Amino acid sequence: SRISSLVPRAMAFLLAIALASTAYTAPQRPLGRALGASVWLQPLPAQLSRVTPAPPALVCMDGGSESPYEGWPTFIRPDTNGGVIGLTVLGVGVPFIIYSALLAAGLDEVKAGQLFIAVYVGIGTVAWTFSYVFRVANKDTTYAQQLKDYETAVLEKRLEELDESEVEALMAEVDKE
């Protein structure tokens, strides 16, 4: 059939893209920075630039800018260009492999497509739901981060408004505890 003859060609194309993305050896930069600035342009000198530089795309809890994906293979690190390409190839290639396996198992094209879509969408929905519930439970949502940043800013502002004697009194009280 026509669809089964396209599967090997599509797989070869996806494999070529995956190999090309892992062979790229330029310095790894967070994807947000790569999309926000052109690779070909040099930054403006400080006296010409009126825009403050953006903070690192990924910041660790200790204030560093190391990626949480250190040690991961380049082609699956979601914070690099190669990783985005590799994960896209996997996300598109794996379904083709599964569909081909269902066809090889003897299912006709319609039944294989229906079964695959039901399982693929079902697994995707359940995975997304669990990841969302996990982020909410760990307070790793945008709202929770904004609330934490706001509370920190309010406390910093209140600390700035205190006299030195009041700050020393607070420090003495904290040292007692």
Coordinates of N, CA and C in Angstrom, one line a residue:
S1 N 0.8 -1.2 0.0 CA 0.0 0.0 0.0 C 0.9 1.3 0.0
R2 N 0.3 2.4 -0.3 CA 1.0 3.6 -0.4 C 1.6 4.1 0.9
I3 N 0.8 4.0 2.0 CA 1.3 4.5 3.3 C 2.5 3.7 3.8
S4 N 2.4 2.3 3.6 CA 3.5 1.5 4.1 C 4.8 1.7 3.3
S5 N 4.7 2.1 2.0 CA 5.9 2.4 1.3 C 6.5 3.7 1.7
L6 N 5.8 4.6 2.3 CA 6.3 5.9 2.7 C 7.1 5.8 4.0
V7 N 6.7 4.8 4.8 CA 7.3 4.6 6.2 C 8.8 4.5 6.1
P8 N 9.4 3.6 5.3 CA 10.8 3.4 5.3 C 11.5 4.7 4.9
R9 N 11.0 5.4 3.9 CA 11.6 6.7 3.4 C 11.5 7.7 4.5
A10 N 10.4 7.8 5.2 CA 10.3 8.8 6.3 C 11.2 8.5 7.4
M11 N 11.4 7.2 7.7 CA 12.3 6.8 8.8 C 13.7 7.1 8.4
A12 N 14.1 6.9 7.2 CA 15.5 7.3 6.7 C 15.7 8.8 6.8
F13 N 14.7 9.6 6.4 CA 14.8 11.0 6.5 C 15.0 11.5 8.0
L14 N 14.2 10.9 8.9 CA 14.3 11.3 10.3 C 15.6 10.8 10.9
L15 N 16.1 9.7 10.5 CA 17.4 9.2 11.0 C 18.5 10.2 10.5
A16 N 18.4 10.6 9.3 CA 19.4 11.5 8.7 C 19.4 12.8 9.5
I17 N 18.2 13.3 9.8 CA 18.1 14.6 10.6 C 18.7 14.4 12.0
A18 N 18.4 13.2 12.6 CA 18.9 12.9 14.0 C 20.4 12.9 14.0
L19 N 21.0 12.2 13.0 CA 22.4 12.1 12.9 C 23.1 13.5 12.7
A20 N 22.4 14.3 11.8 CA 23.0 15.6 11.6 C 22.9 16.5 12.8
S21 N 21.8 16.3 13.6 CA 21.7 17.2 14.8 C 22.7 16.8 15.8
T22 N 23.1 15.5 15.9 CA 24.1 15.1 16.9 C 25.5 15.4 16.4
A23 N 25.7 15.5 15.1 CA 27.0 15.8 14.6 C 27.4 17.3 14.8
Y24 N 26.4 18.2 15.0 CA 26.6 19.6 15.1 C 27.4 19.8 16.4
T25 N 28.6 20.4 16.4 CA 29.4 20.6 17.5 C 29.6 22.0 18.0
A26 N 28.8 22.9 17.6 CA 29.0 24.3 18.1 C 28.7 24.3 19.6
P27 N 29.1 25.4 20.2 CA 28.9 25.5 21.7 C 27.4 25.4 22.0
Q28 N 27.1 24.7 23.1 CA 25.7 24.6 23.4 C 25.2 25.8 24.1
R29 N 24.1 26.4 23.7 CA 23.5 27.5 24.4 C 22.1 27.2 24.7
P30 N 21.5 27.8 25.7 CA 20.1 27.6 26.0 C 19.3 28.0 24.8
L31 N 18.2 27.3 24.5 CA 17.4 27.5 23.3 C 16.8 28.9 23.4
G32 N 16.3 29.4 24.5 CA 15.7 30.7 24.6 C 16.7 31.8 24.1
R33 N 18.0 31.7 24.5 CA 18.9 32.6 24.1 C 19.2 32.5 22.6
A34 N 19.2 31.3 22.1 CA 19.4 31.1 20.6 C 18.3 31.6 19.8
L35 N 17.1 31.6 20.3 CA 15.9 32.1 19.5 C 15.8 33.6 19.7
G36 N 16.4 34.1 20.8 CA 16.2 35.6 21.0 C 17.3 36.4 20.3
A37 N 18.4 35.8 19.9 CA 19.4 36.6 19.3 C 19.9 35.9 18.0
S38 N 20.3 36.6 17.1 CA 20.9 36.1 15.8 C 22.3 35.6 16.1
V39 N 22.6 34.4 15.5 CA 23.9 33.9 15.7 C 25.0 34.7 14.9
W40 N 24.5 35.4 13.9 CA 25.5 36.1 13.0 C 25.8 37.5 13.6
L41 N 25.0 38.1 14.4 CA 25.2 39.4 14.9 C 26.0 39.4 16.2
Q42 N 26.9 40.3 16.4 CA 27.7 40.5 17.6 C 26.9 41.4 18.5
P43 N 27.0 41.3 19.8 CA 26.3 42.2 20.7 C 26.8 43.6 20.6
L44 N 26.0 44.6 20.9 CA 26.4 46.0 20.8 C 27.3 46.3 22.0
P45 N 28.2 47.2 21.8 CA 29.0 47.7 23.0 C 28.1 48.2 24.1
A46 N 28.5 48.2 25.3 CA 27.7 48.6 26.4 C 27.3 50.0 26.3
Q47 N 28.1 50.9 25.8 CA 27.7 52.3 25.7 C 26.6 52.6 24.6
L48 N 26.5 51.7 23.7 CA 25.5 51.8 22.6 C 24.2 51.1 23.0
S49 N 24.2 50.1 23.9 CA 23.1 49.4 24.2 C 22.3 50.1 25.3
R50 N 21.0 50.2 25.1 CA 20.1 50.8 26.2 C 19.3 49.7 26.8
V51 N 19.4 48.5 26.4 CA 18.6 47.4 27.0 C 19.5 46.6 28.0
T52 N 18.9 46.3 29.1 CA 19.7 45.6 30.1 C 19.7 44.1 29.6
P53 N 20.9 43.4 29.8 CA 20.9 42.0 29.4 C 20.0 41.1 30.1
A54 N 19.5 40.1 29.4 CA 18.5 39.2 29.9 C 19.2 38.3 30.9
P55 N 18.6 37.8 31.9 CA 19.2 36.8 32.8 C 19.3 35.5 32.1
P56 N 20.2 34.6 32.6 CA 20.3 33.3 32.0 C 18.9 32.6 31.9
A57 N 18.8 31.8 30.8 CA 17.5 31.1 30.6 C 17.2 30.1 31.7
L58 N 18.2 29.4 32.1 CA 18.0 28.4 33.2 C 18.9 28.8 34.4
V59 N 18.3 28.9 35.5 CA 19.0 29.3 36.8 C 18.7 28.3 37.8
C60 N 19.8 27.8 38.4 CA 19.7 26.8 39.4 C 19.2 27.4 40.7
M61 N 18.8 26.6 41.7 CA 18.4 27.1 43.0 C 19.5 27.8 43.7
D62 N 20.8 27.5 43.5 CA 21.8 28.1 44.2 C 22.3 29.4 43.5
G63 N 21.6 29.8 42.5 CA 21.9 31.1 41.8 C 22.8 30.9 40.6
G64 N 23.3 29.7 40.4 CA 24.2 29.4 39.2 C 23.4 29.3 37.9
S65 N 24.1 29.2 36.8 CA 23.3 29.1 35.6 C 23.6 27.8 34.9
E66 N 23.9 26.7 35.6 CA 24.1 25.4 35.0 C 22.7 24.8 34.6
S67 N 22.8 24.1 33.6 CA 21.6 23.4 33.1 C 21.2 22.3 34.0
P68 N 19.9 22.0 34.2 CA 19.5 20.8 35.0 C 19.7 19.6 34.2
Y69 N 20.1 19.7 32.9 CA 20.2 18.6 32.0 C 21.7 18.2 31.8
E70 N 22.6 18.7 32.7 CA 24.0 18.3 32.5 C 24.2 16.8 32.5
G71 N 25.0 16.3 31.6 CA 25.3 14.9 31.6 C 24.4 14.2 30.6
W72 N 23.3 14.8 30.1 CA 22.4 14.2 29.2 C 23.0 14.2 27.8
P73 N 22.8 13.2 27.0 CA 23.3 13.2 25.6 C 22.7 14.5 24.9
T74 N 23.6 15.0 24.0 CA 23.2 16.3 23.3 C 21.9 16.2 22.5
F75 N 21.6 15.0 21.9 CA 20.5 14.9 21.0 C 19.2 14.8 21.8
I76 N 19.2 14.7 23.1 CA 17.9 14.7 23.9 C 17.8 15.8 24.9
R77 N 18.8 16.7 25.0 CA 18.8 17.8 26.0 C 17.8 18.8 25.4
P78 N 16.7 19.1 26.1 CA 15.7 20.0 25.6 C 16.1 21.5 25.7
D79 N 17.3 21.8 26.3 CA 17.7 23.2 26.4 C 18.8 23.5 25.3
T80 N 19.0 22.6 24.4 CA 19.9 22.9 23.3 C 19.2 22.8 21.9
N81 N 19.8 23.4 20.9 CA 19.2 23.3 19.6 C 19.2 21.8 19.1
G82 N 20.3 21.1 19.3 CA 20.4 19.7 18.9 C 19.4 18.8 19.6
G83 N 19.1 19.2 20.9 CA 18.2 18.4 21.7 C 16.7 18.6 21.2
V84 N 16.4 19.8 20.8 CA 15.1 20.1 20.3 C 14.9 19.3 19.0
I85 N 15.9 19.4 18.2 CA 15.8 18.6 16.9 C 15.7 17.1 17.2
G86 N 16.5 16.6 18.0 CA 16.5 15.2 18.3 C 15.2 14.7 19.0
L87 N 14.7 15.5 19.9 CA 13.4 15.1 20.5 C 12.3 15.2 19.5
T88 N 12.3 16.2 18.6 CA 11.3 16.3 17.6 C 11.4 15.0 16.7
V89 N 12.6 14.6 16.3 CA 12.7 13.4 15.5 C 12.2 12.2 16.2
L90 N 12.5 12.1 17.5 CA 12.0 11.0 18.3 C 10.5 11.0 18.4
G91 N 9.9 12.2 18.6 CA 8.5 12.4 18.7 C 7.7 12.1 17.4
V92 N 8.4 12.3 16.3 CA 7.8 12.0 15.0 C 8.2 10.5 14.6
G93 N 9.4 10.1 14.8 CA 9.9 8.8 14.4 C 9.3 7.6 15.1
V94 N 9.2 7.7 16.4 CA 8.7 6.6 17.2 C 7.2 6.2 16.8
P95 N 6.3 7.2 16.6 CA 5.0 6.8 16.1 C 5.0 6.0 14.8
F96 N 5.9 6.4 13.8 CA 6.1 5.7 12.6 C 6.5 4.2 12.8
I97 N 7.4 4.0 13.8 CA 7.9 2.7 14.1 C 6.8 1.9 14.7
I98 N 6.1 2.4 15.6 CA 5.0 1.7 16.3 C 3.9 1.3 15.2
Y99 N 3.6 2.3 14.4 CA 2.5 2.0 13.4 C 3.0 0.9 12.4
S100 N 4.3 1.0 12.0 CA 4.9 -0.1 11.2 C 4.8 -1.5 11.8
A101 N 5.1 -1.5 13.2 CA 5.1 -2.7 13.9 C 3.6 -3.3 13.9
L102 N 2.7 -2.4 14.1 CA 1.3 -2.9 14.1 C 0.9 -3.4 12.7
L103 N 1.4 -2.8 11.7 CA 1.1 -3.3 10.3 C 1.8 -4.7 10.1
A104 N 3.0 -4.8 10.6 CA 3.8 -6.0 10.5 C 3.1 -7.2 11.3
A105 N 2.4 -6.8 12.4 CA 1.8 -7.8 13.2 C 0.5 -8.3 12.6
G106 N 0.1 -7.8 11.4 CA -1.0 -8.3 10.7 C -2.3 -7.5 10.7
L107 N -2.3 -6.4 11.4 CA -3.5 -5.5 11.4 C -3.6 -4.8 10.1
D108 N -4.8 -4.6 9.7 CA -5.0 -3.8 8.5 C -4.7 -2.3 8.8
E109 N -4.6 -1.5 7.8 CA -4.2 -0.1 8.0 C -5.1 0.7 8.8
V110 N -6.4 0.5 8.6 CA -7.4 1.3 9.4 C -7.4 0.9 10.9
K111 N -7.4 -0.4 11.1 CA -7.4 -0.9 12.5 C -6.1 -0.5 13.2
A112 N -5.0 -0.6 12.5 CA -3.7 -0.2 13.1 C -3.7 1.3 13.4
G113 N -4.2 2.1 12.5 CA -4.3 3.6 12.8 C -5.2 3.9 13.9
Q114 N -6.4 3.3 14.0 CA -7.3 3.5 15.1 C -6.7 3.1 16.5
L115 N -6.1 1.9 16.5 CA -5.5 1.5 17.7 C -4.3 2.4 18.1
F116 N -3.5 2.7 17.2 CA -2.3 3.6 17.5 C -2.8 4.9 18.0
I117 N -3.7 5.6 17.3 CA -4.1 6.9 17.7 C -4.8 6.9 19.1
A118 N -5.6 5.8 19.4 CA -6.2 5.7 20.7 C -5.2 5.6 21.8
V119 N -4.2 4.8 21.6 CA -3.1 4.5 22.6 C -2.2 5.8 22.7
Y120 N -1.8 6.3 21.6 CA -0.9 7.5 21.6 C -1.5 8.7 22.2
V121 N -2.8 9.0 21.9 CA -3.4 10.2 22.5 C -3.7 9.9 24.0
G122 N -4.1 8.7 24.3 CA -4.4 8.3 25.7 C -3.1 8.4 26.5
I123 N -2.0 7.9 26.1 CA -0.8 8.0 26.8 C -0.3 9.5 26.9
G124 N -0.5 10.2 25.9 CA -0.1 11.6 25.9 C -0.9 12.4 26.9
T125 N -2.2 12.2 26.9 CA -3.1 12.9 27.8 C -2.8 12.6 29.3
V126 N -2.6 11.3 29.5 CA -2.3 10.9 30.9 C -1.0 11.4 31.3
A127 N 0.1 11.4 30.5 CA 1.4 11.9 30.8 C 1.3 13.4 31.1
W128 N 0.6 14.1 30.2 CA 0.5 15.6 30.4 C -0.2 15.9 31.7
T129 N -1.3 15.2 32.0 CA -2.1 15.4 33.2 C -1.2 15.1 34.5
F130 N -0.5 14.0 34.5 CA 0.4 13.7 35.6 C 1.5 14.7 35.8
S131 N 2.1 15.2 34.7 CA 3.2 16.2 34.8 C 2.6 17.5 35.3
Y132 N 1.4 17.9 34.9 CA 0.8 19.1 35.5 C 0.5 19.0 36.9
V133 N -0.1 17.8 37.3 CA -0.4 17.6 38.8 C 0.9 17.6 39.6
F134 N 2.0 17.0 39.0 CA 3.3 17.0 39.7 C 3.8 18.4 39.9
R135 N 3.7 19.2 38.8 CA 4.2 20.6 38.9 C 3.4 21.4 40.0
V136 N 2.0 21.2 40.0 CA 1.2 21.9 41.0 C 1.5 21.5 42.4
A137 N 1.7 20.2 42.6 CA 2.0 19.6 43.9 C 3.4 20.2 44.4
N138 N 4.3 20.4 43.5 CA 5.7 20.9 43.9 C 5.7 22.4 43.8
K139 N 4.6 23.0 43.5 CA 4.6 24.5 43.4 C 5.6 25.0 42.4
D140 N 5.6 24.3 41.3 CA 6.5 24.7 40.2 C 5.8 25.3 39.0
T141 N 4.7 26.0 39.3 CA 3.9 26.7 38.3 C 4.4 28.1 38.1
T142 N 4.0 28.7 37.0 CA 4.3 30.2 36.8 C 3.7 31.0 37.9
Y143 N 2.5 30.7 38.3 CA 1.8 31.5 39.3 C 2.6 31.4 40.7
A144 N 3.0 30.2 41.1 CA 3.7 30.0 42.3 C 5.1 30.8 42.3
Q145 N 5.7 30.8 41.1 CA 7.0 31.5 41.0 C 6.8 33.0 41.1
Q146 N 5.8 33.5 40.4 CA 5.5 34.9 40.5 C 5.1 35.4 41.9
L147 N 4.4 34.5 42.6 CA 4.0 34.9 44.0 C 5.2 34.9 44.8
K148 N 6.1 33.9 44.7 CA 7.4 33.9 45.5 C 8.2 35.1 45.2
D149 N 8.3 35.5 43.9 CA 9.1 36.7 43.5 C 8.5 37.9 44.1
Y150 N 7.2 38.0 44.1 CA 6.5 39.2 44.7 C 6.8 39.3 46.2
E151 N 6.6 38.2 46.9 CA 6.8 38.2 48.3 C 8.3 38.6 48.7
T152 N 9.2 38.1 47.9 CA 10.6 38.4 48.1 C 10.8 39.9 47.8
A153 N 10.2 40.5 46.8 CA 10.4 41.9 46.5 C 9.8 42.7 47.6
V154 N 8.6 42.3 48.1 CA 8.0 43.1 49.2 C 8.9 43.1 50.5
L155 N 9.4 41.9 50.8 CA 10.3 41.8 52.0 C 11.6 42.7 51.8
E156 N 12.1 42.7 50.6 CA 13.3 43.5 50.3 C 13.0 45.0 50.4
K157 N 11.9 45.4 49.9 CA 11.4 46.8 50.0 C 11.3 47.2 51.5
R158 N 10.6 46.3 52.3 CA 10.4 46.6 53.7 C 11.8 46.7 54.4
L159 N 12.7 45.9 54.1 CA 14.0 45.9 54.7 C 14.8 47.2 54.3
E160 N 14.6 47.6 53.1 CA 15.2 48.9 52.7 C 14.7 50.1 53.4
E161 N 13.4 50.0 53.8 CA 12.8 51.2 54.5 C 13.1 51.2 56.0
L162 N 13.7 50.2 56.5 CA 14.0 50.2 58.0 C 15.3 51.0 58.2
D163 N 15.3 51.5 59.4 CA 16.5 52.2 59.9 C 17.6 51.2 60.3
E164 N 18.8 51.6 60.4 CA 19.9 50.7 60.7 C 19.7 50.1 62.1
S165 N 19.2 50.8 63.0 CA 19.0 50.3 64.4 C 17.9 49.2 64.4
E166 N 16.8 49.4 63.5 CA 15.8 48.4 63.4 C 16.3 47.1 62.8
V167 N 17.2 47.3 61.8 CA 17.8 46.1 61.1 C 18.6 45.4 62.1
E168 N 19.4 46.1 62.9 CA 20.3 45.4 63.9 C 19.5 44.7 64.9
A169 N 18.3 45.3 65.3 CA 17.4 44.7 66.3 C 16.9 43.4 65.7
L170 N 16.5 43.4 64.5 CA 15.9 42.2 63.8 C 17.0 41.1 63.7
M171 N 18.2 41.6 63.4 CA 19.3 40.6 63.2 C 19.6 39.9 64.6
A172 N 19.6 40.8 65.7 CA 19.8 40.2 67.0 C 18.7 39.2 67.4
E173 N 17.5 39.5 67.0 CA 16.4 38.6 67.3 C 16.5 37.3 66.5
V174 N 17.0 37.4 65.3 CA 17.2 36.2 64.5 C 18.3 35.4 65.0
D175 N 19.4 36.0 65.5 CA 20.5 35.3 66.1 C 20.1 34.6 67.3
K176 N 19.2 35.1 68.1 CA 18.7 34.4 69.3 C 18.0 33.1 69.0
E177 N 17.3 33.1 67.9 CA 16.6 31.9 67.5 C 17.6 30.9 66.9

